[in-house]
């Protein structure tokens, strides 16, 4: 029986049985069914193979008779386990009554996929999803079941990593799925609201929160912002069904609007739902359209009164994009004629819209209320250091500083070189002077930027003790340059170094 068929035929665990979830949690922790325990049992090769939906190494690693091996087979690999083997490990009676397990001929089966997940503070959490739909679970993410609920994957962890984690009164997880963003938000928000068009997803979110020992969320069914009306929040997060596709065949990925309209609508409508100083974080796809700069397209999405930082992480041409999502749903394993027809439909859709490529990335808004918003749109396909929440928060704080400081105020300001910034000199071997100097970050976005010798010297002595103007005067005297001219031409370079996080304003 396929996982999709099993999902449709099996009952979901009772979401109104906190006693069952608590009993299961205790049993899983007692057996070390955690992210660390899983890695230790399976070993790195088998553990990483799960992320590729390859289960054979994990099956081989769980041939032993330990309690942990049995639980991995039952809840993560979706294999049956003899009742007798786990009778002393799990509260089997309670789990059968509450539909976490089913039994046939003395063999126990899990009704859902349960994946250990390590929280940012070392918490032992569990993400509950449909069988075969935990990324890195037994079946991978592909499914033809329209209402399927996925587990945690790369997109989920990316969004969780870029989210600003300051304490807030109220947070909204829009399109919650299996509840991972709501789970993270529950750690620093007094009240969490989670919405989804799919009522099945809301049940999974409740299970994820209960099994992870997190507070309950306010769960609401509906599309986009409709379930929350005019309510406002300090934090909004969404990993929406952003796939640009012909139609809305799969709820978990296809937005159902034309082109990138769903992502545009989410971003534009978020401004009215954010409290002053609040953040909204989205993962999104956007079209690269003939005759239009993609940066201009995204700038037009930013709502009034919001600063924005938009980062394009990847671009695919329309053939790569169509093939990716056809494989995601397993269409490449269907009838060749049907596959070709669906592929054709994707290309027809893109051709009709003048789309030549599709971008993927992050969109972060901050409600600043400024009449002169800061909007940064950039391409950054390079490796970064997650989590980036603090990096994101500091980026917007620096934007606010730069907006409120003209060149005179900038020269009067004090700056400090950020931690773990190194200098590289590039030039021919043996040359007296380098062709150019590069400053490179080893944390956060891991940026690199070229500077001239004045910029390098300025950054190198910034320890917060002297104002920028006094440092430039000293450099002018050292190199024999007119200090007035140096003060005139250097603020632009200082602004760039502050914006990119190489220099940090002291006392701002």
mmCIF file of C-alpha atoms in Angstrom, residues 13-282:
data_model
loop_
_atom_site.group_PDB
_atom_site.id
_atom_site.type_symbol
_atom_site.label_atom_id
_atom_site.label_comp_id
_atom_site.label_asym_id
_atom_site.label_seq_id
_atom_site.Cartn_x
_atom_site.Cartn_y
_atom_site.Cartn_z
ATOM 1 C CA UNK A 13 -4.138 10.640 16.489
ATOM 2 C CA UNK A 14 -6.688 12.277 18.761
ATOM 3 C CA UNK A 15 -5.646 15.893 19.132
ATOM 4 C CA UNK A 16 -7.791 16.261 22.269
ATOM 5 C CA UNK A 17 -5.801 13.665 24.217
ATOM 6 C CA UNK A 18 -2.931 15.597 25.852
ATOM 7 C CA UNK A 19 -2.427 12.656 28.197
ATOM 8 C CA UNK A 20 -1.567 10.403 25.255
ATOM 9 C CA UNK A 21 0.844 12.943 23.766
ATOM 10 C CA UNK A 22 2.522 13.442 27.146
ATOM 11 C CA UNK A 23 2.857 9.695 27.688
ATOM 12 C CA UNK A 24 4.334 9.217 24.219
ATOM 13 C CA UNK A 25 6.751 12.102 24.732
ATOM 14 C CA UNK A 26 7.999 10.607 27.989
ATOM 15 C CA UNK A 27 8.528 7.235 26.321
ATOM 16 C CA UNK A 28 10.376 8.724 23.339
ATOM 17 C CA UNK A 29 12.707 10.741 25.559
ATOM 18 C CA UNK A 30 13.351 7.751 27.826
ATOM 19 C CA UNK A 31 14.486 5.752 24.789
ATOM 20 C CA UNK A 32 16.647 8.680 23.539
ATOM 21 C CA UNK A 33 14.455 9.086 20.436
ATOM 22 C CA UNK A 34 15.938 12.535 19.879
ATOM 23 C CA UNK A 35 17.925 14.239 17.135
ATOM 24 C CA UNK A 36 21.195 13.477 18.948
ATOM 25 C CA UNK A 37 20.154 9.935 19.765
ATOM 26 C CA UNK A 38 19.160 9.313 16.168
ATOM 27 C CA UNK A 39 22.522 10.529 14.879
ATOM 28 C CA UNK A 40 24.385 8.347 17.360
ATOM 29 C CA UNK A 41 22.370 5.235 16.469
ATOM 30 C CA UNK A 42 22.406 5.626 12.686
ATOM 31 C CA UNK A 43 25.791 7.249 12.162
ATOM 32 C CA UNK A 44 26.368 10.237 9.908
ATOM 33 C CA UNK A 45 26.129 8.431 6.514
ATOM 34 C CA UNK A 46 22.763 6.782 7.265
ATOM 35 C CA UNK A 47 21.471 9.931 8.962
ATOM 36 C CA UNK A 48 22.262 12.138 5.970
ATOM 37 C CA UNK A 49 20.908 9.486 3.571
ATOM 38 C CA UNK A 50 17.494 10.002 5.187
ATOM 39 C CA UNK A 51 17.592 13.602 3.967
ATOM 40 C CA UNK A 52 17.806 12.141 0.438
ATOM 41 C CA UNK A 53 14.823 9.868 1.201
ATOM 42 C CA UNK A 54 17.099 6.818 1.156
ATOM 43 C CA UNK A 55 16.127 4.455 3.963
ATOM 44 C CA UNK A 56 18.226 1.333 3.336
ATOM 45 C CA UNK A 57 21.212 2.513 5.449
ATOM 46 C CA UNK A 58 18.859 3.401 8.318
ATOM 47 C CA UNK A 59 17.086 0.059 8.067
ATOM 48 C CA UNK A 60 20.446 -1.714 8.295
ATOM 49 C CA UNK A 61 21.443 0.396 11.298
ATOM 50 C CA UNK A 62 18.233 -0.501 13.159
ATOM 51 C CA UNK A 63 18.506 -4.277 12.905
ATOM 52 C CA UNK A 64 19.415 -4.466 16.585
ATOM 53 C CA UNK A 65 17.057 -5.132 19.442
ATOM 54 C CA UNK A 66 17.380 -1.792 21.251
ATOM 55 C CA UNK A 67 14.302 0.232 22.153
ATOM 56 C CA UNK A 68 15.579 3.142 20.079
ATOM 57 C CA UNK A 69 16.003 0.977 16.979
ATOM 58 C CA UNK A 70 12.407 -0.225 17.322
ATOM 59 C CA UNK A 71 11.055 3.317 17.678
ATOM 60 C CA UNK A 72 13.010 4.562 14.658
ATOM 61 C CA UNK A 73 11.570 1.750 12.546
ATOM 62 C CA UNK A 74 8.060 2.393 13.826
ATOM 63 C CA UNK A 75 7.770 6.182 13.744
ATOM 64 C CA UNK A 76 10.406 7.329 11.263
ATOM 65 C CA UNK A 77 10.825 4.476 8.773
ATOM 66 C CA UNK A 78 7.157 3.412 8.853
ATOM 67 C CA UNK A 79 7.949 -0.265 9.359
ATOM 68 C CA UNK A 80 5.812 -2.552 11.464
ATOM 69 C CA UNK A 81 7.140 -3.636 14.855
ATOM 70 C CA UNK A 82 5.912 -6.623 16.906
ATOM 71 C CA UNK A 83 3.708 -5.584 19.826
ATOM 72 C CA UNK A 84 5.819 -7.615 22.213
ATOM 73 C CA UNK A 85 9.002 -5.799 21.207
ATOM 74 C CA UNK A 86 7.798 -2.392 22.438
ATOM 75 C CA UNK A 87 5.347 -3.400 25.154
ATOM 76 C CA UNK A 88 7.806 -2.329 27.843
ATOM 77 C CA UNK A 89 8.898 0.799 25.941
ATOM 78 C CA UNK A 90 5.646 2.455 24.869
ATOM 79 C CA UNK A 91 2.264 2.942 26.570
ATOM 80 C CA UNK A 92 0.780 0.807 23.787
ATOM 81 C CA UNK A 93 -2.744 0.696 25.183
ATOM 82 C CA UNK A 94 -3.050 4.477 25.408
ATOM 83 C CA UNK A 95 -1.501 4.953 21.954
ATOM 84 C CA UNK A 96 -3.913 2.455 20.384
ATOM 85 C CA UNK A 97 -6.889 4.107 22.059
ATOM 86 C CA UNK A 98 -5.820 7.567 20.870
ATOM 87 C CA UNK A 99 -4.908 6.354 17.337
ATOM 88 C CA UNK A 100 -1.172 7.051 17.433
ATOM 89 C CA UNK A 101 -0.808 3.355 16.592
ATOM 90 C CA UNK A 102 -2.815 0.658 14.872
ATOM 91 C CA UNK A 103 -2.403 -3.102 15.305
ATOM 92 C CA UNK A 104 -2.820 -5.968 12.849
ATOM 93 C CA UNK A 105 -1.957 -9.579 13.652
ATOM 94 C CA UNK A 106 0.269 -8.605 16.568
ATOM 95 C CA UNK A 107 2.165 -6.010 14.519
ATOM 96 C CA UNK A 108 2.058 -2.323 15.404
ATOM 97 C CA UNK A 109 2.066 0.455 12.808
ATOM 98 C CA UNK A 110 2.369 4.191 13.307
ATOM 99 C CA UNK A 111 -0.475 6.278 11.902
ATOM 100 C CA UNK A 112 1.759 9.335 11.489
ATOM 101 C CA UNK A 113 5.398 10.167 10.907
ATOM 102 C CA UNK A 114 7.190 11.422 14.045
ATOM 103 C CA UNK A 115 10.591 13.020 13.493
ATOM 104 C CA UNK A 116 12.937 14.157 16.288
ATOM 105 C CA UNK A 117 13.928 17.794 15.885
ATOM 106 C CA UNK A 118 16.438 19.707 17.951
ATOM 107 C CA UNK A 119 15.344 23.182 19.043
ATOM 108 C CA UNK A 120 17.730 26.162 18.972
ATOM 109 C CA UNK A 121 18.272 25.975 22.722
ATOM 110 C CA UNK A 122 18.861 22.234 22.759
ATOM 111 C CA UNK A 123 15.167 21.399 23.192
ATOM 112 C CA UNK A 124 13.983 17.928 22.194
ATOM 113 C CA UNK A 125 11.046 18.495 19.878
ATOM 114 C CA UNK A 126 9.049 16.232 17.565
ATOM 115 C CA UNK A 127 7.464 17.139 14.229
ATOM 116 C CA UNK A 128 4.352 15.147 13.343
ATOM 117 C CA UNK A 129 3.365 14.766 9.674
ATOM 118 C CA UNK A 130 1.716 12.385 7.253
ATOM 119 C CA UNK A 131 3.370 9.038 6.640
ATOM 120 C CA UNK A 132 6.163 9.297 4.103
ATOM 121 C CA UNK A 133 5.974 13.079 4.095
ATOM 122 C CA UNK A 134 8.641 14.030 6.614
ATOM 123 C CA UNK A 135 11.470 15.308 4.471
ATOM 124 C CA UNK A 136 14.122 12.777 5.261
ATOM 125 C CA UNK A 137 11.404 10.287 6.175
ATOM 126 C CA UNK A 138 10.547 7.054 4.468
ATOM 127 C CA UNK A 139 8.917 8.300 1.333
ATOM 128 C CA UNK A 140 10.402 11.690 0.572
ATOM 129 C CA UNK A 141 8.197 14.708 -0.082
ATOM 130 C CA UNK A 142 6.499 13.668 -3.306
ATOM 131 C CA UNK A 143 2.800 12.896 -3.039
ATOM 132 C CA UNK A 144 -0.333 13.037 -5.167
ATOM 133 C CA UNK A 145 -2.534 13.323 -2.047
ATOM 134 C CA UNK A 146 -3.994 16.831 -2.214
ATOM 135 C CA UNK A 147 -4.419 17.271 1.532
ATOM 136 C CA UNK A 148 -1.091 15.787 2.563
ATOM 137 C CA UNK A 149 0.810 17.530 5.385
ATOM 138 C CA UNK A 150 4.577 17.627 5.076
ATOM 139 C CA UNK A 151 7.101 17.465 7.861
ATOM 140 C CA UNK A 152 10.160 19.592 8.409
ATOM 141 C CA UNK A 153 12.459 20.223 5.442
ATOM 142 C CA UNK A 154 15.098 22.588 4.190
ATOM 143 C CA UNK A 155 12.618 25.399 3.527
ATOM 144 C CA UNK A 156 11.166 25.083 7.038
ATOM 145 C CA UNK A 157 14.537 25.237 8.754
ATOM 146 C CA UNK A 158 15.653 28.129 6.531
ATOM 147 C CA UNK A 159 12.636 30.203 7.549
ATOM 148 C CA UNK A 160 13.075 29.306 11.209
ATOM 149 C CA UNK A 161 16.731 30.320 10.977
ATOM 150 C CA UNK A 162 16.185 33.776 9.476
ATOM 151 C CA UNK A 163 13.370 34.740 11.867
ATOM 152 C CA UNK A 164 14.089 37.429 14.451
ATOM 153 C CA UNK A 165 13.666 35.845 17.893
ATOM 154 C CA UNK A 166 13.120 38.793 20.213
ATOM 155 C CA UNK A 167 10.367 38.352 22.841
ATOM 156 C CA UNK A 168 6.983 39.455 21.472
ATOM 157 C CA UNK A 169 3.389 39.571 22.665
ATOM 158 C CA UNK A 170 1.766 37.985 19.623
ATOM 159 C CA UNK A 171 2.984 35.994 16.612
ATOM 160 C CA UNK A 172 1.223 34.657 13.523
ATOM 161 C CA UNK A 173 2.259 31.496 11.639
ATOM 162 C CA UNK A 174 0.379 31.781 8.351
ATOM 163 C CA UNK A 175 0.062 28.437 6.515
ATOM 164 C CA UNK A 176 1.339 26.465 9.476
ATOM 165 C CA UNK A 177 1.499 22.983 7.920
ATOM 166 C CA UNK A 178 2.896 20.608 10.526
ATOM 167 C CA UNK A 179 3.507 23.484 12.934
ATOM 168 C CA UNK A 180 7.273 23.950 13.016
ATOM 169 C CA UNK A 181 7.142 27.769 12.826
ATOM 170 C CA UNK A 182 4.452 27.895 15.503
ATOM 171 C CA UNK A 183 6.636 25.652 17.659
ATOM 172 C CA UNK A 184 9.587 28.032 17.343
ATOM 173 C CA UNK A 185 7.400 31.087 17.932
ATOM 174 C CA UNK A 186 5.926 29.570 21.089
ATOM 175 C CA UNK A 187 9.350 29.900 22.724
ATOM 176 C CA UNK A 188 9.389 33.715 22.583
ATOM 177 C CA UNK A 189 5.792 34.837 21.917
ATOM 178 C CA UNK A 190 3.173 35.142 24.638
ATOM 179 C CA UNK A 191 0.420 34.230 22.167
ATOM 180 C CA UNK A 192 0.752 32.283 18.908
ATOM 181 C CA UNK A 193 -1.908 32.134 16.198
ATOM 182 C CA UNK A 194 -1.514 29.508 13.472
ATOM 183 C CA UNK A 195 -3.647 29.346 10.329
ATOM 184 C CA UNK A 196 -4.003 26.984 7.397
ATOM 185 C CA UNK A 197 -6.427 26.415 4.555
ATOM 186 C CA UNK A 198 -6.115 22.670 5.196
ATOM 187 C CA UNK A 199 -7.937 21.606 8.403
ATOM 188 C CA UNK A 200 -5.776 18.476 8.486
ATOM 189 C CA UNK A 201 -2.702 20.703 8.891
ATOM 190 C CA UNK A 202 -4.208 22.357 11.961
ATOM 191 C CA UNK A 203 -4.637 18.957 13.594
ATOM 192 C CA UNK A 204 -1.002 18.142 12.865
ATOM 193 C CA UNK A 205 0.112 21.451 14.348
ATOM 194 C CA UNK A 206 -1.769 20.669 17.547
ATOM 195 C CA UNK A 207 -0.072 17.243 17.668
ATOM 196 C CA UNK A 208 3.386 18.707 17.034
ATOM 197 C CA UNK A 209 2.982 21.271 19.811
ATOM 198 C CA UNK A 210 1.585 18.728 22.275
ATOM 199 C CA UNK A 211 4.248 16.094 21.571
ATOM 200 C CA UNK A 212 6.975 18.735 21.875
ATOM 201 C CA UNK A 213 5.687 19.947 25.236
ATOM 202 C CA UNK A 214 4.897 23.425 23.866
ATOM 203 C CA UNK A 215 1.908 25.629 24.762
ATOM 204 C CA UNK A 216 -1.197 25.330 22.629
ATOM 205 C CA UNK A 217 -1.680 27.798 19.771
ATOM 206 C CA UNK A 218 -4.803 29.592 18.590
ATOM 207 C CA UNK A 219 -5.576 27.517 15.482
ATOM 208 C CA UNK A 220 -7.746 28.998 12.714
ATOM 209 C CA UNK A 221 -8.825 27.591 9.375
ATOM 210 C CA UNK A 222 -8.800 29.753 6.265
ATOM 211 C CA UNK A 223 -6.814 31.246 3.406
ATOM 212 C CA UNK A 224 -4.082 33.879 3.739
ATOM 213 C CA UNK A 225 -5.018 36.624 6.243
ATOM 214 C CA UNK A 226 -8.760 35.896 6.120
ATOM 215 C CA UNK A 227 -8.871 33.937 9.428
ATOM 216 C CA UNK A 228 -7.324 36.803 11.436
ATOM 217 C CA UNK A 229 -9.377 39.698 10.082
ATOM 218 C CA UNK A 230 -7.921 43.046 11.151
ATOM 219 C CA UNK A 231 -5.810 41.679 14.013
ATOM 220 C CA UNK A 232 -2.208 42.827 14.159
ATOM 221 C CA UNK A 233 0.969 41.051 15.271
ATOM 222 C CA UNK A 234 4.529 41.682 16.367
ATOM 223 C CA UNK A 235 5.789 38.785 14.251
ATOM 224 C CA UNK A 236 4.446 37.146 11.102
ATOM 225 C CA UNK A 237 6.094 34.100 9.539
ATOM 226 C CA UNK A 238 5.004 32.150 6.486
ATOM 227 C CA UNK A 239 6.356 29.334 4.356
ATOM 228 C CA UNK A 240 3.421 29.576 1.948
ATOM 229 C CA UNK A 241 2.495 27.332 -0.973
ATOM 230 C CA UNK A 242 4.654 29.507 -3.227
ATOM 231 C CA UNK A 243 5.123 27.184 -6.205
ATOM 232 C CA UNK A 244 4.224 28.906 -9.482
ATOM 233 C CA UNK A 245 2.212 26.264 -11.293
ATOM 234 C CA UNK A 246 -0.660 25.817 -13.751
ATOM 235 C CA UNK A 247 -3.529 25.276 -11.334
ATOM 236 C CA UNK A 248 -3.667 24.342 -7.652
ATOM 237 C CA UNK A 249 -3.329 20.572 -7.728
ATOM 238 C CA UNK A 250 -1.452 20.131 -4.428
ATOM 239 C CA UNK A 251 -2.495 22.218 -1.424
ATOM 240 C CA UNK A 252 0.846 21.949 0.350
ATOM 241 C CA UNK A 253 2.784 23.657 -2.446
ATOM 242 C CA UNK A 254 0.567 25.278 -5.127
ATOM 243 C CA UNK A 255 -0.812 28.706 -4.275
ATOM 244 C CA UNK A 256 -3.775 28.606 -6.615
ATOM 245 C CA UNK A 257 -3.258 32.159 -7.870
ATOM 246 C CA UNK A 258 -1.782 33.210 -11.193
ATOM 247 C CA UNK A 259 2.007 33.423 -11.375
ATOM 248 C CA UNK A 260 3.557 34.852 -8.209
ATOM 249 C CA UNK A 261 0.375 36.662 -7.137
ATOM 250 C CA UNK A 262 0.044 34.681 -3.904
ATOM 251 C CA UNK A 263 3.478 35.747 -2.644
ATOM 252 C CA UNK A 264 2.875 39.324 -3.773
ATOM 253 C CA UNK A 265 -0.475 39.436 -1.969
ATOM 254 C CA UNK A 266 1.012 38.049 1.233
ATOM 255 C CA UNK A 267 3.802 40.609 1.306
ATOM 256 C CA UNK A 268 1.614 43.568 0.395
ATOM 257 C CA UNK A 269 -1.102 42.695 2.927
ATOM 258 C CA UNK A 270 1.372 42.013 5.745
ATOM 259 C CA UNK A 271 2.054 45.716 6.269
ATOM 260 C CA UNK A 272 -1.422 46.348 7.655
ATOM 261 C CA UNK A 273 -1.107 43.389 10.051
ATOM 262 C CA UNK A 274 2.226 44.371 11.592
ATOM 263 C CA UNK A 275 2.554 46.352 14.777
ATOM 264 C CA UNK A 276 5.114 49.153 14.880
ATOM 265 C CA UNK A 277 8.598 47.636 14.994
ATOM 266 C CA UNK A 278 7.253 44.207 14.062
ATOM 267 C CA UNK A 279 8.822 41.782 11.596
ATOM 268 C CA UNK A 280 7.355 39.630 8.834
ATOM 269 C CA UNK A 281 9.385 36.809 7.282
ATOM 270 C CA UNK A 282 8.436 34.954 4.105
#
